[in-house]
Amino acid sequence: MTSSSYPMVSVLRTRHTGYLLFTSLLGRLPGAMAALAIVQLVHSTSGDFAFAGLITAVYVVAGAVGQPLLSRLIDRIGQVAVLAVSGILSFLAFTGMALTLDPAPGAAVALAAAAGIFTPPLEPALRALWPRLVSPGPQLKAAFSLDAGAQEIIFILGPLLTVAGIAVFGPVGNLLFAGGLGLIGALAFILNPAPQAASRQRRGDVAAHNGIRSPILNPAVARVAAFTFGIGVPVGALTIVATASEAARADAGLAGWILAVNAVGALIGATVVGIRPLGSTPERLLTLCGILLAVGYLPLAVTALPTWAYVVAAGISGLMLPPTLGQVFERISQLSPPAALTEANGWVVSAMTLGVGAGTLVAGVIVGASGTSAVMWIVLLAFALTALLSLIALPSRSFPAR
């Protein structure tokens, strides 16, 4: 087996890549832990699920706002300073939220917003480094697919670490544990020479950013962001679909299996395209990948499937997520000038987050109003929206790259 035959192997053998991927994932763990950690903490104090939903939503929305803002700052002054300061501030906000939630819930909400806003933008930071670390073409495609697939590990480990953290540290200590992992990951990431070199170059070329508009004002980037929002919708809806299916079948633990197998499907999809990257350009592949992702969720609308078949369908629905996200990252790297690449990646990260949140919210409202029998309609609605938003990425509607 040669690295030329298997681009993913070549990527992992490239200097710095394994370390940066690992520390980036470590620093992103709070994003997969915080929601459950906050809900469990509120439940252990007031038991008010409405308030738990509110404070969690504040954290998620604030994070979606903060990512492009901090990413724009990285494009101006470099990764090291921004990731270090934001990591410290986010950890302090997590600490304050944990300690004030019971005596001062209003302050806890404000601190949840701060924890979200100052979440270190490790995801867009790493995406901006990939073109500097690996060769264009198959290697870069494999790097983006590897990055997208590795995220699934976060969402497998996050809930497990939360359960373990509560058992070891208690609900309050668990939130500090989550924030601490984020801080450690961010600080470890910037100890690597690659972010440091990128930061020195950015500080030495401040003029490169002057006069460059926010990339979201580029219609082509905005279309990719809207597309990314669309692929986030079924991902978010799946949490409610899995929970409702568990209730409808009276099968305790089924929701966990559905979500876990979905993540395994995504890992398989990432591995396949990492070994054999898709041959065409992301401009041509985005719409196709988005529609295939939407189609992959359709079997979940057949609620009469046997339980084992329904779990298999959940795995199939995850297959296209990493390949699709890989096309998004590669397309963004083509559309944005290097001086604004981190911010451009920050916008698509936020779009994905908002899509997931919207999918969860709408699906939850539908099930709350109509019961578990509404699963079929939730899946069909998510399919239609994702397929529709995929059409805006058609090549005929694209704009020149730079």
PDB file of N, CA and C in Angstrom, residues 336-386:
ATOM      1  N   SER A 336     -12.931  31.375  -1.229  1.00  0.00           N
ATOM      2  CA  SER A 336     -12.494  32.452  -0.349  1.00  0.00           C
ATOM      3  C   SER A 336     -11.019  32.754  -0.546  1.00  0.00           C
ATOM      4  N   PRO A 337     -10.639  34.023  -0.530  1.00  0.00           N
ATOM      5  CA  PRO A 337      -9.208  34.355  -0.561  1.00  0.00           C
ATOM      6  C   PRO A 337      -8.549  33.876   0.722  1.00  0.00           C
ATOM      7  N   PRO A 338      -7.250  33.527   0.682  1.00  0.00           N
ATOM      8  CA  PRO A 338      -6.576  33.008   1.874  1.00  0.00           C
ATOM      9  C   PRO A 338      -6.708  33.909   3.093  1.00  0.00           C
ATOM     10  N   ALA A 339      -6.752  35.230   2.880  1.00  0.00           N
ATOM     11  CA  ALA A 339      -6.817  36.160   4.009  1.00  0.00           C
ATOM     12  C   ALA A 339      -8.163  36.145   4.713  1.00  0.00           C
ATOM     13  N   ALA A 340      -9.161  35.478   4.137  1.00  0.00           N
ATOM     14  CA  ALA A 340     -10.481  35.417   4.779  1.00  0.00           C
ATOM     15  C   ALA A 340     -10.984  33.982   4.887  1.00  0.00           C
ATOM     16  N   LEU A 341     -10.083  33.010   4.727  1.00  0.00           N
ATOM     17  CA  LEU A 341     -10.510  31.611   4.663  1.00  0.00           C
ATOM     18  C   LEU A 341     -11.051  31.105   6.003  1.00  0.00           C
ATOM     19  N   THR A 342     -10.439  31.518   7.100  1.00  0.00           N
ATOM     20  CA  THR A 342     -10.923  31.063   8.409  1.00  0.00           C
ATOM     21  C   THR A 342     -12.336  31.559   8.659  1.00  0.00           C
ATOM     22  N   GLU A 343     -12.595  32.831   8.339  1.00  0.00           N
ATOM     23  CA  GLU A 343     -13.949  33.358   8.532  1.00  0.00           C
ATOM     24  C   GLU A 343     -14.955  32.626   7.653  1.00  0.00           C
ATOM     25  N   ALA A 344     -14.578  32.352   6.405  1.00  0.00           N
ATOM     26  CA  ALA A 344     -15.490  31.643   5.506  1.00  0.00           C
ATOM     27  C   ALA A 344     -15.853  30.275   6.089  1.00  0.00           C
ATOM     28  N   ASN A 345     -14.863  29.582   6.627  1.00  0.00           N
ATOM     29  CA  ASN A 345     -15.141  28.302   7.273  1.00  0.00           C
ATOM     30  C   ASN A 345     -15.984  28.482   8.525  1.00  0.00           C
ATOM     31  N   GLY A 346     -15.778  29.592   9.226  1.00  0.00           N
ATOM     32  CA  GLY A 346     -16.601  29.879  10.397  1.00  0.00           C
ATOM     33  C   GLY A 346     -18.066  30.035  10.048  1.00  0.00           C
ATOM     34  N   TRP A 347     -18.352  30.642   8.908  1.00  0.00           N
ATOM     35  CA  TRP A 347     -19.739  30.815   8.480  1.00  0.00           C
ATOM     36  C   TRP A 347     -20.408  29.473   8.169  1.00  0.00           C
ATOM     37  N   VAL A 348     -19.687  28.558   7.513  1.00  0.00           N
ATOM     38  CA  VAL A 348     -20.330  27.277   7.200  1.00  0.00           C
ATOM     39  C   VAL A 348     -20.484  26.417   8.453  1.00  0.00           C
ATOM     40  N   VAL A 349     -19.555  26.554   9.408  1.00  0.00           N
ATOM     41  CA  VAL A 349     -19.722  25.861  10.689  1.00  0.00           C
ATOM     42  C   VAL A 349     -20.984  26.355  11.390  1.00  0.00           C
ATOM     43  N   SER A 350     -21.180  27.675  11.398  1.00  0.00           N
ATOM     44  CA  SER A 350     -22.383  28.245  12.017  1.00  0.00           C
ATOM     45  C   SER A 350     -23.648  27.820  11.283  1.00  0.00           C
ATOM     46  N   ALA A 351     -23.575  27.791   9.957  1.00  0.00           N
ATOM     47  CA  ALA A 351     -24.747  27.372   9.173  1.00  0.00           C
ATOM     48  C   ALA A 351     -25.137  25.943   9.503  1.00  0.00           C
ATOM     49  N   MET A 352     -24.147  25.077   9.630  1.00  0.00           N
ATOM     50  CA  MET A 352     -24.426  23.676   9.988  1.00  0.00           C
ATOM     51  C   MET A 352     -25.049  23.600  11.376  1.00  0.00           C
ATOM     52  N   THR A 353     -24.499  24.359  12.314  1.00  0.00           N
ATOM     53  CA  THR A 353     -25.025  24.367  13.685  1.00  0.00           C
ATOM     54  C   THR A 353     -26.469  24.824  13.711  1.00  0.00           C
ATOM     55  N   LEU A 354     -26.770  25.885  12.978  1.00  0.00           N
ATOM     56  CA  LEU A 354     -28.136  26.400  12.949  1.00  0.00           C
ATOM     57  C   LEU A 354     -29.082  25.420  12.254  1.00  0.00           C
ATOM     58  N   GLY A 355     -28.593  24.741  11.215  1.00  0.00           N
ATOM     59  CA  GLY A 355     -29.421  23.734  10.554  1.00  0.00           C
ATOM     60  C   GLY A 355     -29.768  22.586  11.483  1.00  0.00           C
ATOM     61  N   VAL A 356     -28.776  22.111  12.230  1.00  0.00           N
ATOM     62  CA  VAL A 356     -29.016  21.040  13.200  1.00  0.00           C
ATOM     63  C   VAL A 356     -30.014  21.506  14.260  1.00  0.00           C
ATOM     64  N   GLY A 357     -29.814  22.734  14.756  1.00  0.00           N
ATOM     65  CA  GLY A 357     -30.729  23.266  15.770  1.00  0.00           C
ATOM     66  C   GLY A 357     -32.148  23.418  15.246  1.00  0.00           C
ATOM     67  N   ALA A 358     -32.275  23.911  14.011  1.00  0.00           N
ATOM     68  CA  ALA A 358     -33.599  24.079  13.418  1.00  0.00           C
ATOM     69  C   ALA A 358     -34.286  22.737  13.216  1.00  0.00           C
ATOM     70  N   GLY A 359     -33.525  21.742  12.761  1.00  0.00           N
ATOM     71  CA  GLY A 359     -34.097  20.412  12.569  1.00  0.00           C
ATOM     72  C   GLY A 359     -34.605  19.819  13.869  1.00  0.00           C
ATOM     73  N   THR A 360     -33.822  19.967  14.924  1.00  0.00           N
ATOM     74  CA  THR A 360     -34.236  19.449  16.234  1.00  0.00           C
ATOM     75  C   THR A 360     -35.459  20.182  16.753  1.00  0.00           C
ATOM     76  N   LEU A 361     -35.443  21.507  16.636  1.00  0.00           N
ATOM     77  CA  LEU A 361     -36.551  22.319  17.159  1.00  0.00           C
ATOM     78  C   LEU A 361     -37.855  22.002  16.449  1.00  0.00           C
ATOM     79  N   VAL A 362     -37.850  22.048  15.116  1.00  0.00           N
ATOM     80  CA  VAL A 362     -39.083  21.827  14.349  1.00  0.00           C
ATOM     81  C   VAL A 362     -39.594  20.405  14.548  1.00  0.00           C
ATOM     82  N   ALA A 363     -38.681  19.431  14.522  1.00  0.00           N
ATOM     83  CA  ALA A 363     -39.101  18.047  14.728  1.00  0.00           C
ATOM     84  C   ALA A 363     -39.701  17.868  16.118  1.00  0.00           C
ATOM     85  N   GLY A 364     -39.113  18.516  17.116  1.00  0.00           N
ATOM     86  CA  GLY A 364     -39.639  18.426  18.469  1.00  0.00           C
ATOM     87  C   GLY A 364     -41.027  19.022  18.587  1.00  0.00           C
ATOM     88  N   VAL A 365     -41.230  20.158  17.924  1.00  0.00           N
ATOM     89  CA  VAL A 365     -42.548  20.796  17.944  1.00  0.00           C
ATOM     90  C   VAL A 365     -43.593  19.896  17.280  1.00  0.00           C
ATOM     91  N   ILE A 366     -43.229  19.285  16.153  1.00  0.00           N
ATOM     92  CA  ILE A 366     -44.172  18.419  15.437  1.00  0.00           C
ATOM     93  C   ILE A 366     -44.550  17.201  16.269  1.00  0.00           C
ATOM     94  N   VAL A 367     -43.557  16.559  16.872  1.00  0.00           N
ATOM     95  CA  VAL A 367     -43.853  15.391  17.706  1.00  0.00           C
ATOM     96  C   VAL A 367     -44.662  15.799  18.933  1.00  0.00           C
ATOM     97  N   GLY A 368     -44.339  16.968  19.501  1.00  0.00           N
ATOM     98  CA  GLY A 368     -45.085  17.442  20.656  1.00  0.00           C
ATOM     99  C   GLY A 368     -46.547  17.689  20.338  1.00  0.00           C
ATOM    100  N   ALA A 369     -46.822  18.134  19.108  1.00  0.00           N
ATOM    101  CA  ALA A 369     -48.202  18.438  18.721  1.00  0.00           C
ATOM    102  C   ALA A 369     -48.951  17.224  18.199  1.00  0.00           C
ATOM    103  N   SER A 370     -48.250  16.326  17.506  1.00  0.00           N
ATOM    104  CA  SER A 370     -48.936  15.229  16.816  1.00  0.00           C
ATOM    105  C   SER A 370     -48.595  13.839  17.331  1.00  0.00           C
ATOM    106  N   GLY A 371     -47.594  13.731  18.208  1.00  0.00           N
ATOM    107  CA  GLY A 371     -47.226  12.429  18.729  1.00  0.00           C
ATOM    108  C   GLY A 371     -46.218  11.715  17.860  1.00  0.00           C
ATOM    109  N   THR A 372     -45.868  10.517  18.271  1.00  0.00           N
ATOM    110  CA  THR A 372     -44.803   9.768  17.591  1.00  0.00           C
ATOM    111  C   THR A 372     -45.186   9.331  16.180  1.00  0.00           C
ATOM    112  N   SER A 373     -46.458   9.360  15.864  1.00  0.00           N
ATOM    113  CA  SER A 373     -46.883   8.968  14.513  1.00  0.00           C
ATOM    114  C   SER A 373     -46.424   9.968  13.454  1.00  0.00           C
ATOM    115  N   ALA A 374     -45.925  11.121  13.890  1.00  0.00           N
ATOM    116  CA  ALA A 374     -45.506  12.155  12.937  1.00  0.00           C
ATOM    117  C   ALA A 374     -44.106  11.934  12.395  1.00  0.00           C
ATOM    118  N   VAL A 375     -43.446  10.853  12.799  1.00  0.00           N
ATOM    119  CA  VAL A 375     -42.067  10.610  12.362  1.00  0.00           C
ATOM    120  C   VAL A 375     -41.963  10.609  10.844  1.00  0.00           C
ATOM    121  N   MET A 376     -42.881   9.955  10.157  1.00  0.00           N
ATOM    122  CA  MET A 376     -42.832   9.891   8.706  1.00  0.00           C
ATOM    123  C   MET A 376     -42.819  11.291   8.096  1.00  0.00           C
ATOM    124  N   TRP A 377     -43.668  12.183   8.608  1.00  0.00           N
ATOM    125  CA  TRP A 377     -43.765  13.530   8.052  1.00  0.00           C
ATOM    126  C   TRP A 377     -42.528  14.353   8.367  1.00  0.00           C
ATOM    127  N   ILE A 378     -41.938  14.116   9.515  1.00  0.00           N
ATOM    128  CA  ILE A 378     -40.695  14.820   9.855  1.00  0.00           C
ATOM    129  C   ILE A 378     -39.599  14.444   8.856  1.00  0.00           C
ATOM    130  N   VAL A 379     -39.452  13.153   8.588  1.00  0.00           N
ATOM    131  CA  VAL A 379     -38.423  12.692   7.653  1.00  0.00           C
ATOM    132  C   VAL A 379     -38.672  13.248   6.254  1.00  0.00           C
ATOM    133  N   LEU A 380     -39.926  13.217   5.803  1.00  0.00           N
ATOM    134  CA  LEU A 380     -40.246  13.718   4.464  1.00  0.00           C
ATOM    135  C   LEU A 380     -40.009  15.230   4.367  1.00  0.00           C
ATOM    136  N   LEU A 381     -40.348  15.965   5.427  1.00  0.00           N
ATOM    137  CA  LEU A 381     -40.115  17.409   5.432  1.00  0.00           C
ATOM    138  C   LEU A 381     -38.624  17.714   5.388  1.00  0.00           C
ATOM    139  N   ALA A 382     -37.836  16.990   6.196  1.00  0.00           N
ATOM    140  CA  ALA A 382     -36.386  17.198   6.196  1.00  0.00           C
ATOM    141  C   ALA A 382     -35.791  16.860   4.832  1.00  0.00           C
ATOM    142  N   PHE A 383     -36.247  15.763   4.236  1.00  0.00           N
ATOM    143  CA  PHE A 383     -35.776  15.376   2.899  1.00  0.00           C
ATOM    144  C   PHE A 383     -36.052  16.488   1.886  1.00  0.00           C
ATOM    145  N   ALA A 384     -37.285  17.005   1.889  1.00  0.00           N
ATOM    146  CA  ALA A 384     -37.674  18.015   0.905  1.00  0.00           C
ATOM    147  C   ALA A 384     -36.850  19.287   1.071  1.00  0.00           C
ATOM    148  N   LEU A 385     -36.646  19.713   2.323  1.00  0.00           N
ATOM    149  CA  LEU A 385     -35.899  20.950   2.554  1.00  0.00           C
ATOM    150  C   LEU A 385     -34.439  20.788   2.159  1.00  0.00           C
ATOM    151  N   THR A 386     -33.836  19.668   2.520  1.00  0.00           N
ATOM    152  CA  THR A 386     -32.431  19.440   2.166  1.00  0.00           C
ATOM    153  C   THR A 386     -32.253  19.358   0.651  1.00  0.00           C
TER     154      THR A 386
END
